[in-house]
Coordinates of C-alpha atoms in Angstrom, one line a residue:
M881 CA -34.8 -6.4 76.6
E882 CA -32.6 -5.8 73.6
F883 CA -33.9 -7.1 70.3
L884 CA -32.0 -10.0 68.7
Q885 CA -32.9 -11.0 65.2
T886 CA -33.6 -14.7 64.8
P887 CA -31.0 -15.8 62.2
P888 CA -32.1 -17.5 59.0
A889 CA -31.3 -21.2 58.7
L890 CA -30.2 -22.6 55.4
P891 CA -32.8 -25.2 54.4
D892 CA -31.8 -28.7 53.2
A893 CA -30.6 -28.3 49.6
W894 CA -32.6 -31.3 48.5
A895 CA -35.6 -31.5 50.8
G896 CA -36.0 -27.7 50.7
D897 CA -35.8 -27.3 46.9
R898 CA -39.1 -28.4 45.3
V899 CA -38.1 -27.3 41.8
L900 CA -34.9 -29.4 41.9
R901 CA -36.8 -32.5 43.1
E902 CA -39.6 -32.1 40.6
S903 CA -37.2 -31.4 37.7
V904 CA -35.0 -34.4 38.4
R905 CA -38.2 -36.6 38.6
F906 CA -39.4 -35.1 35.3
F907 CA -36.1 -36.1 33.6
L908 CA -35.5 -39.4 35.2
G909 CA -39.0 -40.9 35.5
D910 CA -40.4 -42.3 38.7
E911 CA -38.4 -45.5 38.8
L912 CA -34.9 -44.0 38.4
F913 CA -35.9 -41.1 40.6
S914 CA -36.6 -43.5 43.4
S915 CA -33.2 -45.0 42.9
A916 CA -31.4 -41.6 42.9
S917 CA -33.3 -40.0 45.7
P918 CA -31.3 -41.4 48.6
V919 CA -28.0 -40.3 47.0
L920 CA -29.3 -36.8 46.3
A921 CA -30.9 -36.6 49.8
E922 CA -27.6 -37.4 51.4
M923 CA -25.9 -34.7 49.4
G924 CA -28.6 -32.2 50.1
A925 CA -28.3 -32.7 53.9
L926 CA -24.5 -32.6 53.7
S927 CA -24.3 -29.4 51.6
S928 CA -26.5 -27.6 54.1
H929 CA -24.9 -28.9 57.2
P930 CA -23.5 -26.2 59.6
R931 CA -20.1 -28.0 59.7
V932 CA -19.8 -27.9 55.9
L933 CA -20.9 -24.3 55.8
A934 CA -18.3 -23.5 58.4
L935 CA -15.6 -25.3 56.4
A936 CA -16.5 -23.2 53.4
M937 CA -16.2 -20.0 55.4
Q938 CA -12.8 -21.2 56.8
A939 CA -11.5 -21.8 53.3
E940 CA -12.6 -18.3 52.3
R941 CA -10.7 -16.8 55.2
E942 CA -7.6 -18.9 54.4
P943 CA -6.6 -18.2 50.8
P944 CA -3.9 -20.1 49.0
R945 CA -0.2 -19.2 49.8
H946 CA 2.7 -19.5 47.4
V947 CA 5.9 -20.9 48.9
P948 CA 8.6 -20.4 46.3
Y949 CA 11.6 -21.7 48.3
S950 CA 12.2 -24.3 50.9
T951 CA 13.8 -23.4 54.2
W952 CA 17.3 -24.2 52.7
G953 CA 16.8 -22.3 49.5
E954 CA 15.6 -25.0 47.1
R955 CA 13.1 -23.8 44.5
I956 CA 9.9 -25.8 45.4
D957 CA 7.0 -23.6 44.1
E958 CA 4.5 -25.2 46.4
I959 CA 1.0 -23.7 46.8
E960 CA -0.6 -24.3 50.2
V961 CA -4.3 -24.3 50.5
S962 CA -6.6 -24.3 53.5
P963 CA -7.2 -27.7 55.2
A964 CA -10.9 -26.8 55.0
Y965 CA -10.6 -26.6 51.2
V966 CA -9.0 -30.1 51.1
E967 CA -11.7 -31.5 53.4
L968 CA -14.5 -30.1 51.2
G969 CA -13.0 -31.7 48.2
R970 CA -12.8 -35.1 50.0
L971 CA -16.4 -34.9 50.9
G972 CA -17.4 -34.3 47.3
V973 CA -15.1 -36.9 45.8
E974 CA -16.4 -39.6 48.1
R975 CA -19.9 -38.9 47.0
G976 CA -19.2 -39.1 43.3
V977 CA -18.9 -35.5 42.0
T978 CA -16.3 -36.7 39.6
A979 CA -17.0 -40.5 39.5
L980 CA -20.7 -40.7 39.1
P981 CA -20.9 -39.9 35.3
Y982 CA -18.5 -42.7 34.6
E983 CA -20.5 -45.3 36.7
R984 CA -23.1 -46.5 34.2
D985 CA -25.0 -48.5 36.8
P986 CA -27.7 -47.9 37.9
Y987 CA -28.6 -44.8 35.9
G988 CA -27.2 -45.5 32.4
P989 CA -27.2 -42.4 30.1
A990 CA -29.3 -40.6 32.8
A991 CA -26.2 -40.6 35.1
R992 CA -25.4 -37.1 33.9
V993 CA -28.8 -35.8 35.2
V994 CA -28.3 -37.3 38.6
W995 CA -24.7 -36.0 38.7
A996 CA -25.9 -32.5 37.7
A997 CA -28.3 -32.4 40.6
L998 CA -25.6 -33.6 42.9
V999 CA -23.1 -30.9 41.9
T1000 CA -25.7 -28.2 41.9
M1001 CA -26.2 -28.8 45.6
W1002 CA -22.5 -29.4 46.5
G1003 CA -21.0 -26.6 44.5
P1004 CA -22.0 -23.6 46.6
S1005 CA -20.7 -25.3 49.7
S1006 CA -17.4 -26.5 48.2
A1007 CA -15.4 -23.3 48.5
L1008 CA -14.9 -23.5 44.7
Y1009 CA -13.5 -27.0 44.8
S1010 CA -16.1 -27.4 42.1
C1011 CA -13.6 -25.7 39.8
P1012 CA -11.0 -28.5 39.8
V1013 CA -13.8 -31.0 39.7
A1014 CA -15.1 -29.4 36.5
M1015 CA -11.7 -29.7 34.8
T1016 CA -11.1 -33.1 36.2
D1017 CA -14.3 -34.4 34.7
A1018 CA -13.6 -32.7 31.4
A1019 CA -10.0 -34.0 31.3
A1020 CA -11.2 -37.6 32.0
R1021 CA -13.7 -37.4 29.1
T1022 CA -11.1 -35.8 26.8
L1023 CA -8.5 -38.6 27.6
L1024 CA -11.2 -41.3 27.1
V1025 CA -12.1 -39.9 23.7
H1026 CA -8.7 -38.9 22.4
G1027 CA -6.1 -40.6 24.5
G1028 CA -4.1 -43.8 24.4
P1029 CA -3.4 -46.6 26.9
D1030 CA -1.3 -44.4 29.3
D1031 CA -4.0 -41.8 29.3
L1032 CA -6.6 -44.5 30.4
E1033 CA -4.5 -45.2 33.5
V1034 CA -4.7 -41.5 34.4
V1035 CA -8.5 -41.6 33.9
E1036 CA -8.8 -44.2 36.6
H1037 CA -7.3 -41.7 39.1
L1038 CA -9.4 -38.8 37.8
T1039 CA -12.7 -40.8 38.3
S1040 CA -12.0 -42.4 41.6
R1041 CA -14.1 -42.0 44.7
D1042 CA -11.2 -42.9 46.9
P1043 CA -9.5 -39.7 48.1
S1044 CA -6.2 -41.5 48.5
R1045 CA -6.1 -42.4 44.8
A1046 CA -8.2 -39.5 43.3
W1047 CA -6.4 -36.9 41.2
T1048 CA -7.6 -33.6 40.0
S1049 CA -6.7 -31.9 36.7
G1050 CA -6.2 -28.3 35.5
Q1051 CA -6.8 -26.8 32.1
W1052 CA -4.0 -24.4 31.0
M1053 CA -5.0 -22.5 27.9
T1054 CA -5.0 -18.8 28.7
E1055 CA -1.9 -16.9 27.7
M1056 CA -1.0 -13.2 27.6
T1057 CA -2.1 -13.1 24.0
G1058 CA -5.7 -13.9 25.1
G1059 CA -8.0 -16.7 26.2
S1060 CA -10.6 -17.1 23.4
D1061 CA -8.1 -16.6 20.6
V1062 CA -6.1 -19.8 21.1
G1063 CA -4.6 -19.6 17.7
R1064 CA -2.1 -17.1 19.1
T1065 CA -0.8 -19.6 21.7
E1066 CA 2.9 -19.0 22.1
T1067 CA 3.8 -22.1 24.2
S1068 CA 6.1 -24.3 22.2
A1069 CA 6.8 -28.0 22.3
R1070 CA 10.2 -29.4 21.6
R1071 CA 11.3 -33.0 21.4
D1072 CA 14.4 -34.2 23.2
A1073 CA 16.9 -36.6 21.7
D1074 CA 15.3 -39.4 23.7
G1075 CA 11.9 -38.6 22.2
A1076 CA 10.4 -36.9 25.2
W1077 CA 8.3 -33.7 24.7
R1078 CA 9.1 -30.6 26.7
L1079 CA 7.0 -27.4 26.9
Y1080 CA 8.3 -23.8 27.0
G1081 CA 6.0 -20.8 27.6
T1082 CA 3.9 -18.8 30.0
K1083 CA 0.4 -19.7 31.0
W1084 CA -1.2 -16.5 32.2
F1085 CA -4.3 -17.7 34.1
T1086 CA -4.3 -21.2 35.4
S1087 CA -6.8 -22.4 38.1
A1088 CA -6.6 -25.5 40.3
T1089 CA -2.8 -25.2 40.3
T1090 CA -2.5 -27.8 43.1
S1091 CA -3.9 -30.5 40.7
E1092 CA -1.7 -33.5 39.9
L1093 CA -1.9 -32.7 36.2
A1094 CA -3.4 -30.5 33.5
L1095 CA -4.2 -30.5 29.8
T1096 CA -2.7 -27.7 27.8
L1097 CA -2.2 -26.6 24.2
A1098 CA 1.3 -26.0 22.7
R1099 CA 2.8 -25.6 19.2
P1100 CA 5.3 -28.3 18.2
E1101 CA 8.4 -26.9 16.6
G1102 CA 7.9 -26.6 12.9
A1103 CA 4.1 -26.6 13.1
P1104 CA 2.2 -23.9 11.3
D1105 CA 0.9 -20.7 12.9
G1106 CA -2.7 -20.4 14.0
S1107 CA -5.0 -22.9 15.7
K1108 CA -4.3 -25.6 13.1
G1109 CA -0.7 -26.0 14.4
L1110 CA -1.6 -26.6 18.0
A1111 CA -1.4 -30.0 19.8
L1112 CA -2.9 -31.1 23.1
F1113 CA -0.6 -32.3 25.9
R1114 CA -1.0 -33.8 29.3
I1115 CA 1.4 -32.3 31.8
H1116 CA 2.0 -33.4 35.4
R1117 CA 3.1 -31.3 38.3
R1118 CA 5.5 -34.0 39.4
N1119 CA 7.4 -36.5 37.4
A1120 CA 7.0 -40.3 37.8
D1121 CA 10.0 -40.4 40.2
G1122 CA 8.4 -37.7 42.4
S1123 CA 10.7 -34.9 41.3
R1124 CA 9.2 -31.5 40.5
N1125 CA 8.5 -30.9 36.9
D1126 CA 9.9 -27.8 35.3
I1127 CA 6.9 -25.7 36.2
F1128 CA 7.5 -22.4 37.9
V1129 CA 4.9 -20.2 39.7
R1130 CA 5.4 -16.5 38.9
R1131 CA 2.6 -15.4 41.3
L1132 CA -0.9 -16.1 42.5
K1133 CA -3.6 -14.1 41.0
D1134 CA -5.3 -11.5 43.3
K1135 CA -8.9 -12.0 42.3
L1136 CA -12.3 -10.5 43.0
G1137 CA -13.7 -13.8 44.2
T1138 CA -12.9 -17.6 44.1
R1139 CA -10.4 -16.7 46.9
S1140 CA -10.0 -20.2 48.3
L1141 CA -9.2 -21.5 44.8
P1142 CA -5.5 -21.3 43.8
T1143 CA -5.1 -19.5 40.5
A1144 CA -1.6 -18.7 39.2
E1145 CA 0.7 -17.5 36.4
L1146 CA 3.0 -20.3 35.4
E1147 CA 6.2 -20.6 33.4
L1148 CA 7.0 -23.8 31.7
K1149 CA 10.8 -24.1 31.3
G1150 CA 11.2 -27.5 29.6
A1151 CA 8.4 -29.2 31.5
L1152 CA 7.9 -32.8 30.5
A1153 CA 4.6 -33.4 28.8
Y1154 CA 2.8 -36.2 26.9
P1155 CA 0.9 -35.7 23.7
V1156 CA -2.8 -36.6 23.8
G1157 CA -3.2 -38.3 20.4
D1158 CA -0.9 -37.3 17.6
V1159 CA 0.8 -33.9 17.4
E1160 CA -0.3 -33.1 13.8
G1161 CA -2.5 -30.1 14.8
N1162 CA -5.7 -31.5 16.1
G1163 CA -5.3 -29.9 19.6
V1164 CA -8.1 -27.4 19.3
R1165 CA -10.6 -30.1 18.2
R1166 CA -9.5 -32.3 21.1
I1167 CA -9.6 -29.5 23.7
A1168 CA -13.2 -28.7 22.5
T1169 CA -14.3 -31.9 24.2
M1170 CA -13.0 -30.5 27.5
L1171 CA -14.5 -27.0 26.9
N1172 CA -18.0 -28.4 26.3
L1173 CA -18.0 -30.2 29.7
T1174 CA -16.5 -27.3 31.6
R1175 CA -19.1 -25.0 30.1
L1176 CA -21.8 -27.4 31.5
H1177 CA -20.0 -27.3 34.9
N1178 CA -20.1 -23.5 34.8
S1179 CA -23.8 -23.6 34.1
I1180 CA -24.3 -26.0 37.0
G1181 CA -22.4 -23.6 39.2
S1182 CA -24.7 -20.7 38.2
V1183 CA -27.8 -22.8 39.0
G1184 CA -26.2 -23.6 42.4
S1185 CA -25.6 -20.0 43.1
L1186 CA -29.2 -19.1 42.2
A1187 CA -30.5 -21.8 44.4
R1188 CA -28.3 -20.9 47.4
G1189 CA -29.2 -17.2 47.1
L1190 CA -32.9 -17.9 46.8
A1191 CA -32.7 -20.3 49.8
W1192 CA -31.1 -17.6 52.0
S1193 CA -33.6 -15.0 50.8
R1194 CA -36.6 -17.2 51.6
S1195 CA -35.3 -18.2 55.0
Y1196 CA -34.7 -14.6 56.0
A1197 CA -38.1 -13.5 54.8
R1198 CA -39.7 -16.1 57.1
V1199 CA -37.9 -14.9 60.2
R1200 CA -37.6 -11.2 59.6
E1201 CA -40.4 -9.0 61.0
V1202 CA -41.0 -5.5 59.6
F1203 CA -43.7 -3.0 60.8
G1204 CA -45.2 -5.8 62.9
K1205 CA -45.5 -8.3 60.0
P1206 CA -43.2 -11.0 58.6
L1207 CA -41.2 -9.9 55.6
E1208 CA -42.6 -12.7 53.5
S1209 CA -46.1 -11.2 53.7
F1210 CA -45.2 -8.0 51.8
P1211 CA -46.3 -8.1 48.2
A1212 CA -43.2 -6.1 47.1
H1213 CA -40.9 -8.6 48.6
R1214 CA -42.9 -11.6 47.3
A1215 CA -42.7 -10.1 43.8
T1216 CA -38.9 -10.0 44.1
L1217 CA -38.6 -13.5 45.3
T1218 CA -41.0 -14.7 42.6
D1219 CA -38.7 -13.5 39.8
L1220 CA -35.7 -15.1 41.6
A1221 CA -37.6 -18.3 41.7
V1222 CA -38.5 -18.0 38.0
D1223 CA -34.8 -17.5 37.1
H1224 CA -33.9 -20.5 39.1
A1225 CA -36.5 -22.7 37.4
A1226 CA -35.5 -21.5 34.0
A1227 CA -31.8 -22.0 34.6
L1228 CA -32.4 -25.5 36.0
A1229 CA -34.5 -26.5 33.0
L1230 CA -31.6 -25.5 30.7
V1231 CA -28.9 -27.2 32.7
L1232 CA -30.7 -30.5 33.2
R1233 CA -31.6 -30.6 29.5
C1234 CA -27.9 -30.1 28.7
A1235 CA -27.0 -32.8 31.1
E1236 CA -29.6 -35.2 29.6
L1237 CA -28.2 -34.7 26.1
T1238 CA -24.6 -34.9 27.3
G1239 CA -25.3 -38.3 28.8
K1240 CA -26.9 -39.5 25.6
A1241 CA -23.9 -38.2 23.5
E1242 CA -21.4 -39.8 25.9
S1243 CA -23.2 -43.2 25.7
D1244 CA -23.6 -42.9 21.9
T1245 CA -27.4 -43.0 22.1
A1246 CA -28.1 -39.4 21.0
T1247 CA -29.7 -38.8 17.6
D1248 CA -28.1 -36.4 15.1
D1249 CA -30.7 -33.8 16.0
E1250 CA -30.0 -34.1 19.7
R1251 CA -26.2 -33.7 19.0
R1252 CA -27.0 -30.5 17.0
I1253 CA -29.2 -29.2 19.9
L1254 CA -26.4 -29.9 22.4
R1255 CA -23.8 -28.2 20.3
G1256 CA -25.8 -24.9 20.3
L1257 CA -27.5 -25.3 23.7
T1258 CA -24.2 -25.7 25.7
P1259 CA -22.9 -22.2 25.0
I1260 CA -26.2 -20.4 25.4
T1261 CA -27.0 -22.3 28.6
K1262 CA -23.7 -21.2 30.0
L1263 CA -24.4 -17.6 28.8
A1264 CA -27.9 -17.3 30.2
T1265 CA -27.4 -19.0 33.5
A1266 CA -24.3 -17.0 34.3
R1267 CA -26.2 -13.7 33.7
W1268 CA -29.2 -14.8 35.7
A1269 CA -26.9 -16.0 38.5
V1270 CA -25.0 -12.7 38.8
A1271 CA -28.2 -10.7 39.1
G1272 CA -29.7 -13.3 41.4
A1273 CA -26.8 -13.4 43.8
A1274 CA -26.8 -9.6 44.1
E1275 CA -30.5 -9.6 44.7
A1276 CA -30.2 -12.2 47.4
M1277 CA -27.5 -10.2 49.2
E1278 CA -29.7 -7.1 49.0
S1279 CA -32.7 -9.0 50.4
L1280 CA -30.8 -9.6 53.7
G1281 CA -30.1 -5.9 54.0
G1282 CA -27.0 -4.7 55.8
V1283 CA -26.3 -8.1 57.3
G1284 CA -26.1 -9.6 53.8
Y1285 CA -23.4 -7.1 53.0
C1286 CA -21.2 -8.4 55.9
E1287 CA -18.6 -11.1 55.2
D1288 CA -19.7 -13.3 58.1
S1289 CA -23.2 -13.8 56.4
G1290 CA -21.5 -15.6 53.5
L1291 CA -23.5 -13.6 50.9
P1292 CA -20.5 -11.4 49.8
A1293 CA -18.5 -14.6 49.0
L1294 CA -21.5 -15.9 47.0
V1295 CA -21.7 -12.7 45.0
R1296 CA -18.0 -12.5 44.3
N1297 CA -17.7 -16.2 43.3
T1298 CA -20.7 -15.9 41.0
H1299 CA -19.1 -13.1 39.1
V1300 CA -16.6 -15.5 37.6
M1301 CA -19.4 -17.4 35.8
P1302 CA -19.8 -15.0 32.9
I1303 CA -16.0 -14.9 32.4
W1304 CA -14.8 -18.5 32.9
E1305 CA -15.1 -20.6 29.7
G1306 CA -16.2 -17.8 27.5
T1307 CA -17.8 -14.3 27.9
T1308 CA -21.3 -13.5 26.8
N1309 CA -20.0 -12.2 23.4
V1310 CA -17.7 -15.2 22.9
L1311 CA -20.5 -17.6 23.5
S1312 CA -22.9 -15.7 21.3
L1313 CA -20.5 -15.8 18.4
D1314 CA -19.9 -19.5 19.1
L1315 CA -23.7 -20.0 18.6
L1316 CA -23.4 -18.3 15.2
R1317 CA -20.5 -20.6 14.2
A1318 CA -22.4 -23.7 15.3
T1319 CA -25.5 -22.4 13.4
Q1320 CA -23.5 -21.8 10.2
R1321 CA -21.7 -25.1 10.3
D1322 CA -24.2 -27.5 11.9
G1323 CA -27.6 -25.7 11.9
A1324 CA -27.5 -25.7 15.8
A1325 CA -29.9 -22.7 16.3
Q1326 CA -32.5 -24.2 13.9
A1327 CA -32.3 -27.5 15.8
I1328 CA -33.0 -25.7 19.1
V1329 CA -35.8 -23.8 17.5
E1330 CA -37.4 -26.9 16.1
D1331 CA -37.1 -28.7 19.4
A1332 CA -38.7 -25.8 21.3
R1333 CA -41.4 -25.5 18.8
A1334 CA -42.3 -29.2 19.1
A1335 CA -42.4 -28.9 22.9
A1336 CA -44.6 -25.8 22.9
R1337 CA -47.0 -27.3 20.3
S1338 CA -47.3 -30.5 22.4
V1339 CA -48.9 -28.5 25.3
V1340 CA -50.4 -25.4 23.7
E1341 CA -53.9 -26.8 24.3
E1342 CA -53.3 -27.4 28.0
P1343 CA -54.8 -24.5 30.0
E1344 CA -52.1 -24.1 32.6
V1345 CA -49.4 -23.4 30.1
A1346 CA -51.4 -22.3 27.0
D1347 CA -50.4 -18.6 27.3
A1348 CA -46.7 -19.4 27.8
A1349 CA -46.6 -22.0 25.0
T1350 CA -48.3 -19.5 22.6
A1351 CA -45.6 -16.9 23.6
V1352 CA -42.9 -19.4 22.9
L1353 CA -44.2 -20.1 19.4
A1354 CA -44.4 -16.4 18.6
S1355 CA -40.9 -15.8 20.0
L1356 CA -39.5 -18.7 17.9
A1357 CA -41.0 -17.2 14.7
Q1358 CA -39.4 -13.8 15.6
L1359 CA -36.0 -15.4 16.3
E1360 CA -36.1 -17.3 13.0
E1361 CA -36.7 -14.0 11.2
R1362 CA -33.9 -12.3 13.0
F1363 CA -31.5 -15.1 12.2
R1364 CA -32.5 -15.0 8.5
S1365 CA -32.0 -11.2 8.4
T1366 CA -28.5 -11.2 9.8
L1367 CA -26.7 -14.4 9.0
N1368 CA -25.7 -13.2 5.5
D1369 CA -24.2 -10.0 6.8
A1370 CA -21.2 -10.8 9.0
D1371 CA -21.2 -7.4 10.8
A1372 CA -25.0 -7.4 11.4
A1373 CA -24.8 -11.0 12.7
Q1374 CA -22.1 -10.1 15.2
A1375 CA -23.9 -7.1 16.4
A1376 CA -27.1 -9.1 16.9
A1377 CA -25.4 -12.2 18.3
R1378 CA -25.9 -11.4 21.9
S1379 CA -29.6 -10.6 21.7
L1380 CA -30.2 -13.7 19.6
A1381 CA -28.3 -16.0 22.0
I1382 CA -30.1 -14.6 25.1
G1383 CA -33.4 -14.7 23.3
L1384 CA -33.0 -18.3 22.1
A1385 CA -31.8 -19.5 25.6
T1386 CA -34.8 -17.8 27.4
T1387 CA -37.3 -19.0 24.8
Y1388 CA -35.9 -22.6 25.0
A1389 CA -36.0 -22.5 28.8
C1390 CA -39.7 -21.4 28.6
A1391 CA -40.5 -24.2 26.2
R1392 CA -39.0 -26.7 28.6
L1393 CA -40.8 -25.2 31.6
C1394 CA -44.1 -25.5 29.5
I1395 CA -43.8 -29.3 29.0
Q1396 CA -42.5 -29.8 32.6
G1397 CA -45.2 -27.5 34.0
A1398 CA -48.0 -29.3 32.1
W1399 CA -46.6 -32.7 33.3
A1400 CA -46.5 -31.4 36.9
A1401 CA -50.0 -29.9 36.6
R1402 CA -51.4 -33.2 35.6
R1403 CA -49.9 -34.5 38.9
G1404 CA -51.6 -31.7 40.8
D1405 CA -48.9 -29.0 41.1
K1406 CA -49.3 -25.9 39.0
R1407 CA -46.3 -24.0 40.3
T1408 CA -43.9 -24.8 37.4
A1409 CA -46.6 -23.8 34.9
L1410 CA -46.9 -20.5 36.7
A1411 CA -43.1 -20.1 36.4
A1412 CA -43.4 -20.7 32.6
T1413 CA -46.1 -18.1 32.4
R1414 CA -44.2 -15.5 34.3
L1415 CA -41.1 -16.1 32.2
A1416 CA -43.1 -15.6 29.1
R1417 CA -44.8 -12.4 30.4
R1418 CA -41.4 -10.8 31.3
G1419 CA -40.5 -11.0 27.6
L1420 CA -38.4 -13.8 25.9
I1421 CA -36.3 -11.8 23.4
P1422 CA -34.2 -8.7 24.2
L1423 CA -34.4 -5.6 22.1
V1424 CA -32.8 -5.8 18.6
A1425 CA -29.1 -4.9 18.5
P1426 CA -28.3 -1.2 18.5
E1427 CA -27.6 0.5 15.2
E1428 CA -25.9 3.5 16.7
L1429 CA -22.6 1.8 17.1
E1430 CA -20.7 5.1 17.0
L1431 CA -21.7 5.5 20.7
A1432 CA -19.6 2.5 21.7
M1433 CA -16.2 4.3 21.8
E1434 CA -15.5 7.9 22.8
D1435 CA -12.1 9.3 23.7
G1436 CA -12.6 13.0 24.2
S1437 CA -10.5 13.8 21.1
D1438 CA -12.7 16.8 20.4
V1439 CA -11.6 18.6 23.6
P1440 CA -8.2 20.4 23.6
P1441 CA -5.8 18.9 26.1
S1442 CA -5.4 20.8 29.5
R1443 CA -2.2 22.6 30.2
I1444 CA -1.5 21.9 33.9
E1445 CA 1.9 22.2 35.4
A1446 CA 2.6 19.2 37.7

């Protein structure tokens, strides 16, 4: 009889993920954990359900389509998305992926921890509907913090669980002049005779372009150049009377991944817009509220990708037989899966700590030190989790062999989609430099170091994590010395920024795993302590920055040009 491989079955995203369940319990405590468990268990079962997985595959096969004109020639610029994409969004919205952080009962400031666990499970099954959810959440928070009464009415739509009322938001910042250098924004804002603001310019990379609205930066006429002259605006795809706003789609982006998600180039030709706050040049400060949350969402997406890839790898290892033995029994394969599991645990520790501190900051219960920690931890969490996720998704695809390389396994989509994580909301270098700025202005790195040191010292005598905690303390001392030796030299600081940021993120993750591992060991489970130990043994700090920077750029100018007749 012909051999047929038993296919792997994706385990329940909640019941099958011990690290997620333990971590949420660690952060919430037993009482709140008992309250949150049914909500999270429902999402875990839903995210792993064959019907939902089939919807995600369908959305991947049916990418967005730009319809510039109606049948009779009217310019409509509609973007059609897969019905499966819409359905996946509905399933998430109903279960609170945008609403839960704004519902203070029953979780209070801990709502962000519950929400982070919820979105971690839902994201990999959402066909990247998690992207508009990220910007919707961030827009709601930005409008609450900086907006007026009209903005609060919009927030009610952005945070609704009712799909018939719920809106999503985009975030339109990137222009042809660049993404991180927002001071070069060329979009202008002009005021009509009736007082209405209208925007003119090109937005080069806009995602979630089927959203009802977006937040965007523009420079009011007469405002100074640079970032100080920018204001923040709310812009709707359709006007209050239902007519199309003056927003024109140039084309949809042809991307490596995130294929189910509409991403476009847009031209604003007098599009009606509404200032968020005054127009006196505080736009960058206001949009920073949005960026901090979307960076947290990005980190959650990376953790979700790691968890999904690890789940598929483990499931396949259980059903695949090689040389008469199950794949899971081979030490070489178990070693590979072990390091994937360590990356997952480390990433989750960073993300849930960020979520915890975000909830405290939003509820105004965070201390000054916690706010400084959050300021520096947000960019380095996004940086580290994205890099771990890209490597982990590729490793998961490889672990399934040739089948994992085939589209119908779902692994290629996971790999492609994960590759956006190091790019969206700041590349590794951009985030590393952001940490330097936050350290120079607010002492962010030192706050993270002090928090990690306190964590490691609190458990350094506990045998299960003693080695890891000792390694954390040594790493922190080395990081402090590296920061001291570079921060007074701008060029040296920039060259070292990446290794410092990665080292600080990894060391902080290890410190958090030490205290969680000690807590879990006292309850009888030593596996998180083992993850902390393995993370420490792999090395917490990358090599120092290279000094041989002349190797960076080579153009062959020392070779005479060839003379070839075409």
